[in-house]
Each structure stands twice: as C-alpha cells, then as structure tokens.
Amino acid sequence: MDIDRPLSANERIKENSRFLRGTISESLGRSETGAISDDDTQLTKFHGIYQQDDRDLRAERGKQRMEKAFSFMARMRVPGGILTPAQWLAAETVGRERANGTLRLTTRQTIQFHGILKGNLRPLMRGLHDAMLDTIAACGDVNRNVIATVDPWRRDLHAEIATLARDLSSHLLPRSKAWHEIWIGDELVSGGEIEDEPILGRTYLPRKFKIAIALPPHNDVDVLAHDLGFIAIVEDGRIVGYTVTVGGGMGMTHGETDTYPRAASVIGFCRPQDVLNVAESVVTVQRDYGDRSDRKHARLKYTIDRMGLDRFTGLVAERLSVPLEPARDYAFAAMGDRLGWAEEADGTAHYTLFVENGRVHDLPGRRLLSGLHAIAALDVGRFIITANQNLVLADIPADRRATIAGLLAEHGLDDDVSGLRRNAMACVALPTCGLALAESERYLPGLITRLEHELERFGLREDDISIRMTGCPNGCARPFMSEIGLVGRTPGVYNLYLGGAYDGRRLSKLHRKDVDGDAIVAALSPLFAAYARERTEGERFGDYVIRVGIVHETKAGLDFHENIAAEAGG
Ligand code: SRM
Ligand code: SF4
C-alpha cells in the first residue's frame, strides 16, 4: 500500500482473527446477552451475518434500561440469483422457523433473513447448508455475491454468464474453513494456522468488493455501479468476451465531499477464458494498494482516483497472463425487469413476478409467501432473483403454465402495476438497518401512490420511469443511477436527485435538498407535466431533465451533485 497512516481498527481485528474465527463460538455460547462481542460483530460479517437491533424499540427499551432488542440479519450467497424450488422452500422454512418469517430479496440477487435471535443462528445456517446453500462472504471485506443479468429467454447465453458468476464467486471465496467449523460444526482445523488465503490475503481486502456481469441489452445489474464489471459482447449468437469496467460504487457520506458515487471506467476487453485471471488481478491490486487506514476511502473507486486510472490499469496489466484488448462497445436498453409472462418457441415460459421492494410476505389480497410456497412445491423450473428485487419463475414447461398462472391469480399475484412502481426500488432501512437516517422500504410504496395520481393526470401511468429510495447515502438501492433518486437525510426528509439514465449509464444529480413527501410531490408534479408535453419521440424522463436543463450533466461518470472534490479527483 502507498499510504503511510495507521491501519484502521478493523485491520487489527482481521489480523488477529485466525482466519475469521475470532471468538464467535464463545460469543454464541454466552446466554446472558442477545449480542456478541464487538470484535465478533465485525467478523460475523464475513460469514454473511450482521448484528442489528430493532430500532422501533430502541428508545423505549433505553428508557426501561433494558438491553437493545438484538437480533441478526443473515444474507445468503447466491451467485446469479439462481435457486431450485427445493432451495426456495428451504429458505422459506428457515425464515419461518428461525427468523421473522419474511424473506427479503436484495438488490444483489440474494435473500436476507431478519430478526434471527442468537440461538437461532446455527440452526438457520444448518438448514441452509442442508439445501446446499451458504452465507459465506455475503458481507465483509471480501468479494460479495456475484450478480449477473437474468435472461433465461436467451437460454445458452444466460447459462454461460450464470456459470461465470458461480466460477467467479468460488474462485474468490475465502479459503478459511471457519464458516463450516462455527456454523455447521465441522471438525476444528487446529488454530487455523495451516490455512492460507492466497488471493485475499491474511487480512482480506481493505473493504467490500463487488462484481457484476451484464448481458446487453439488459443492464438489470447496473453494471457500472460495481467495483468490477464484465459486459458480455455477443457476436453471431455467442459470447466472444467481455468489456471490463472498474471502480464503480454508490456510497457517500452527507457533507463529506471527498466521498462520492462513481460510475465505473472501461479498461479493456478480455476473452471468456481470461475472466478469472482479470478478476484476480484487479482484486489483488486492490488488496495491495487499497486504503487500509480509512474505511471511508477504502473502496476500489478511491484507489483508482487516488493513483489515476492509467497507473491502476498498468498495475493490473503486470499481473495478467494475457493482456487486455481494446474495449468493445456495447449498448444497453434498460435496467428494469420485464414483468409478466414470456414464452419461448417450444412453449417453455418464464414469469417475472413483481416483488415490491423485495419483501416476500403475505398481505391481505396479496399472499406472496404462500403463493410462492405453492409454486415451489410443484418442483418445476427455477427461482431466479433479479438485481431489481424481483423474482423470475423460469423454465416453466408448457404443460404447467396454466397451473402456475392459476396459483398466481389465486394468491393475488397477477396484479398490474404502474410504470413507476415496477421501476422502483427501496433499501431496507428502518427498523433493522443500523445506518438508516430515514425510512425507505416502509415509506416508498405510499409515496409512489401519491406520485401515481400525478402521473395519471398527465397520461404517464404506463411510462417506465425509474425511482429509487434509500434511508441514507450509502446507496444500497443504487439511487444515484436512477432517473429519480431519493436519499434519506433525517426522518421524513430526503435529498431529491434527478437525471440518471434509464439504461444505467449516467449518474443522477442533486435537484432539491431536504424535502419531505409533500415537497417531493410538489417538485415532481410540474416536471411530469412538462415531460408529458415536451418530450421527444422515445425520450426518457432522465434524459429529458438533462436536455432541458433541470439538472446539468457535467463530466461523464462524475456528473454528481455539488461534488467538486470528485471532479478534481477524477
Ligand atoms: Fe448495502 C451497508 C443493505 C446493497 C452500499 N447495506 C448495508 C447494511 C449491511 C447496513 C450496515 O452496514 O449495518 C444494510 C443492512 C440493512 C438490513 O437491515 O438489511 C445494507 N445493501 C443492503 C441491501 C439488503 C439493500 C436492499 O434493500 O436490497 C442490499 C444487499 C445486497 C446483497 O445482497 O449483497 C445492499 N449496498 C448495496 C448496494 C447495491 C449494490 O451493491 O449493487 C450498495 C451500493 C454499491 C456500493 O457498494 O457502492 C450498498 N451498503 C452499502 C454501503 C456503502 C458502501 C461504500 O463503500 O460506499 C454500506 C455501509 C458500509 O459498507 O459501510 C452498506
Ligand atoms: Fe441502510 Fe443506508 Fe443501506 Fe438503506 S442505504 S439499507 S439505510 S445502509
């Protein structure tokens, strides 16, 4: 590393952890508290587990001098988001028996369980393990779940990128056996000393690392939001290689202008057989040069902006077995999911099911959890989670389609949603997320209902317009990539961003600061009216607000709010 400052506390915790063991087993055995030790809370992340507390209850329990209502969130590792129906049922079972009974589909194609009490962690993990599932490296300073475009309509191409997602995930997985020892009860590897982490290193990466694979024209993964991206280049019906992107990321901190979202930079093109080598080279440069002193500047985007893209690609090139070729161009059409039925020539069908903000539970008139249980019990096809928090019921044979359509209708799942709602995402935020400054998942549906009234007035109900909300500026629902972005500031108050590209190729810009629900509707309504009146043929809302100057595009990739530091850094 070329930074001469003391290492952050997390580096010491990792170093002393004996390859991610720490004292997690001891913490689990302590019955006097629902929590685990502070250091262990950092280490369990590498096992896909976060300690949380119910923030709705925090103040009241504080008054009563009670311990916080601690529980845990666990996140599965599901490369490409693909599950068998049996695995879906296993997840549902552990969610019901060991967590709060809901499943939460995430923006990175996996499932989170919330509200797991400490004593339920091991049984939950074992339930997943029995179904050939795990939570290894779903969180922590490692390569996270690898995401990939969901496109079962193009069977062979989708199969290829899904395999690549699995291979990348396995290749970059920690070699430590700690997960199996602690959660499943495999025999202890004596002290952990015999282990090694040839790729990630003893202290793992400086920070989280994320990979996405996109299959144009679909950019459902928002490929430019990730540390490393592979954009498939298809010629004559086969993938000839991938355009490689580096340094994307969403998170920032309000008021700290040296933190910023960044759209990834294109660095070249590689052949399919070289993808693992490219990934390993980028990951190890970040391992060796990333900032281990300040976690707010530790992501790859800051490493790249600090040293410059040329030096970074030079360092990567030194580690590659085969040099990168010049980048190939690509074109994206959209980043949203195509909801509803799609049928192939042989009658095989796929159904993309809208899951509002990824929350799978039963509501009056919309019994999602029960409906999916009934469908999974038929044991046909695959359940594929999208990076937009939706679910594709894929590969349904022609003779089962009617049964599944019947189950969807019976459970109230064949509803027609507006263009805005089907292009919406909200992060989890309250009550579980410890970093939330405002509501998100519990707030956005109501706000959309209000905005739908406005859109209907101007004949825009069916138009695809993307809107994303987060409860803080960490950007978990990628709000800086959507046409309308709302980012929590304090309870009930958000910053409003506009002008992201509908295909995910341009970041949004700050339009209004500190607005509440009424002010958001008041700000957007006249823009919707003007858009309906003035748009050109096929023009997207995000492009329109840039064209007419409601917000201004500046430098590509850095066209972000008032962030002068970002421009200087680029
Ligand atoms: Fe995230 C932290 C939820 C995708 C950027 N994210 C968190 C934590 C774990 C809060 C914490 O650290 O205590 C949240 C748990 C909330 C809860 O109660 O469940 C959380 N992030 C989520 C999920 C569940 C949002 C969702 O509604 O789907 C997504 C889970 C993804 C997964 O399955 O792995 C999720 N998070 C993202 C994304 C989107 C993406 O990766 O495509 C981002 C922006 C991209 C990026 O990483 O730059 C994102 N999450 C963050 C950050 C800011 C990181 C940064 O370096 O800037 C944090 C905070 C941190 O790491 O310090 C964070
Ligand atoms: Fe929590 Fe912020 Fe992520 Fe939302 S964006 S889940 S509030 S960390």
mmCIF file with all atom_site columns, C-alpha atoms and ligand atoms in Angstrom, residues 427-429 433 435-438 470-477, ligand 2:
data_model
loop_
_atom_site.group_PDB
_atom_site.id
_atom_site.type_symbol
_atom_site.label_atom_id
_atom_site.label_alt_id
_atom_site.label_comp_id
_atom_site.label_asym_id
_atom_site.label_entity_id
_atom_site.label_seq_id
_atom_site.pdbx_PDB_ins_code
_atom_site.Cartn_x
_atom_site.Cartn_y
_atom_site.Cartn_z
_atom_site.occupancy
_atom_site.B_iso_or_equiv
_atom_site.pdbx_formal_charge
_atom_site.auth_seq_id
_atom_site.auth_comp_id
_atom_site.auth_asym_id
_atom_site.auth_atom_id
_atom_site.pdbx_PDB_model_num
ATOM   1  C  CA  . CYS A 1 427 ? -33.459 -0.321 0.531  1.00 0.00 ? 427 CYS A CA  1
ATOM   2  C  CA  . VAL A 1 428 ? -34.364 -1.987 3.829  1.00 0.00 ? 428 VAL A CA  1
ATOM   3  C  CA  . ALA A 1 429 ? -33.600 0.955  6.170  1.00 0.00 ? 429 ALA A CA  1
ATOM   4  C  CA  . CYS A 1 433 ? -30.579 -1.136 9.389  1.00 0.00 ? 433 CYS A CA  1
ATOM   5  C  CA  . LEU A 1 435 ? -27.193 3.139  9.441  1.00 0.00 ? 435 LEU A CA  1
ATOM   6  C  CA  . ALA A 1 436 ? -30.632 4.388  8.354  1.00 0.00 ? 436 ALA A CA  1
ATOM   7  C  CA  . LEU A 1 437 ? -31.295 8.117  8.780  1.00 0.00 ? 437 LEU A CA  1
ATOM   8  C  CA  . ALA A 1 438 ? -34.826 7.877  7.365  1.00 0.00 ? 438 ALA A CA  1
ATOM   9  C  CA  . THR A 1 470 ? -32.508 4.806  0.331  1.00 0.00 ? 470 THR A CA  1
ATOM   10 C  CA  . GLY A 1 471 ? -32.631 5.659  4.001  1.00 0.00 ? 471 GLY A CA  1
ATOM   11 C  CA  . CYS A 1 472 ? -29.082 7.048  3.912  1.00 0.00 ? 472 CYS A CA  1
ATOM   12 C  CA  . PRO A 1 473 ? -26.443 7.957  1.318  1.00 0.00 ? 473 PRO A CA  1
ATOM   13 C  CA  . ASN A 1 474 ? -24.785 4.522  1.289  1.00 0.00 ? 474 ASN A CA  1
ATOM   14 C  CA  . GLY A 1 475 ? -26.779 3.833  -1.835 1.00 0.00 ? 475 GLY A CA  1
ATOM   15 C  CA  . CYS A 1 476 ? -27.966 0.236  -1.276 1.00 0.00 ? 476 CYS A CA  1
ATOM   16 C  CA  . ALA A 1 477 ? -30.792 0.608  -3.833 1.00 0.00 ? 477 ALA A CA  1
HETATM 17 FE FE1 . SF4 B 2 .   ? -29.257 1.015  5.440  1.00 0.00 ? 2   SF4 B FE1 1
HETATM 18 FE FE2 . SF4 B 2 .   ? -28.440 3.151  4.147  1.00 0.00 ? 2   SF4 B FE2 1
HETATM 19 FE FE3 . SF4 B 2 .   ? -28.208 0.764  3.007  1.00 0.00 ? 2   SF4 B FE3 1
HETATM 20 FE FE4 . SF4 B 2 .   ? -30.573 1.837  3.270  1.00 0.00 ? 2   SF4 B FE4 1
HETATM 21 S  S1  . SF4 B 2 .   ? -28.906 2.670  2.057  1.00 0.00 ? 2   SF4 B S1  1
HETATM 22 S  S2  . SF4 B 2 .   ? -30.041 -0.299 3.819  1.00 0.00 ? 2   SF4 B S2  1
HETATM 23 S  S3  . SF4 B 2 .   ? -30.411 2.921  5.187  1.00 0.00 ? 2   SF4 B S3  1
HETATM 24 S  S4  . SF4 B 2 .   ? -27.142 1.416  4.819  1.00 0.00 ? 2   SF4 B S4  1
#
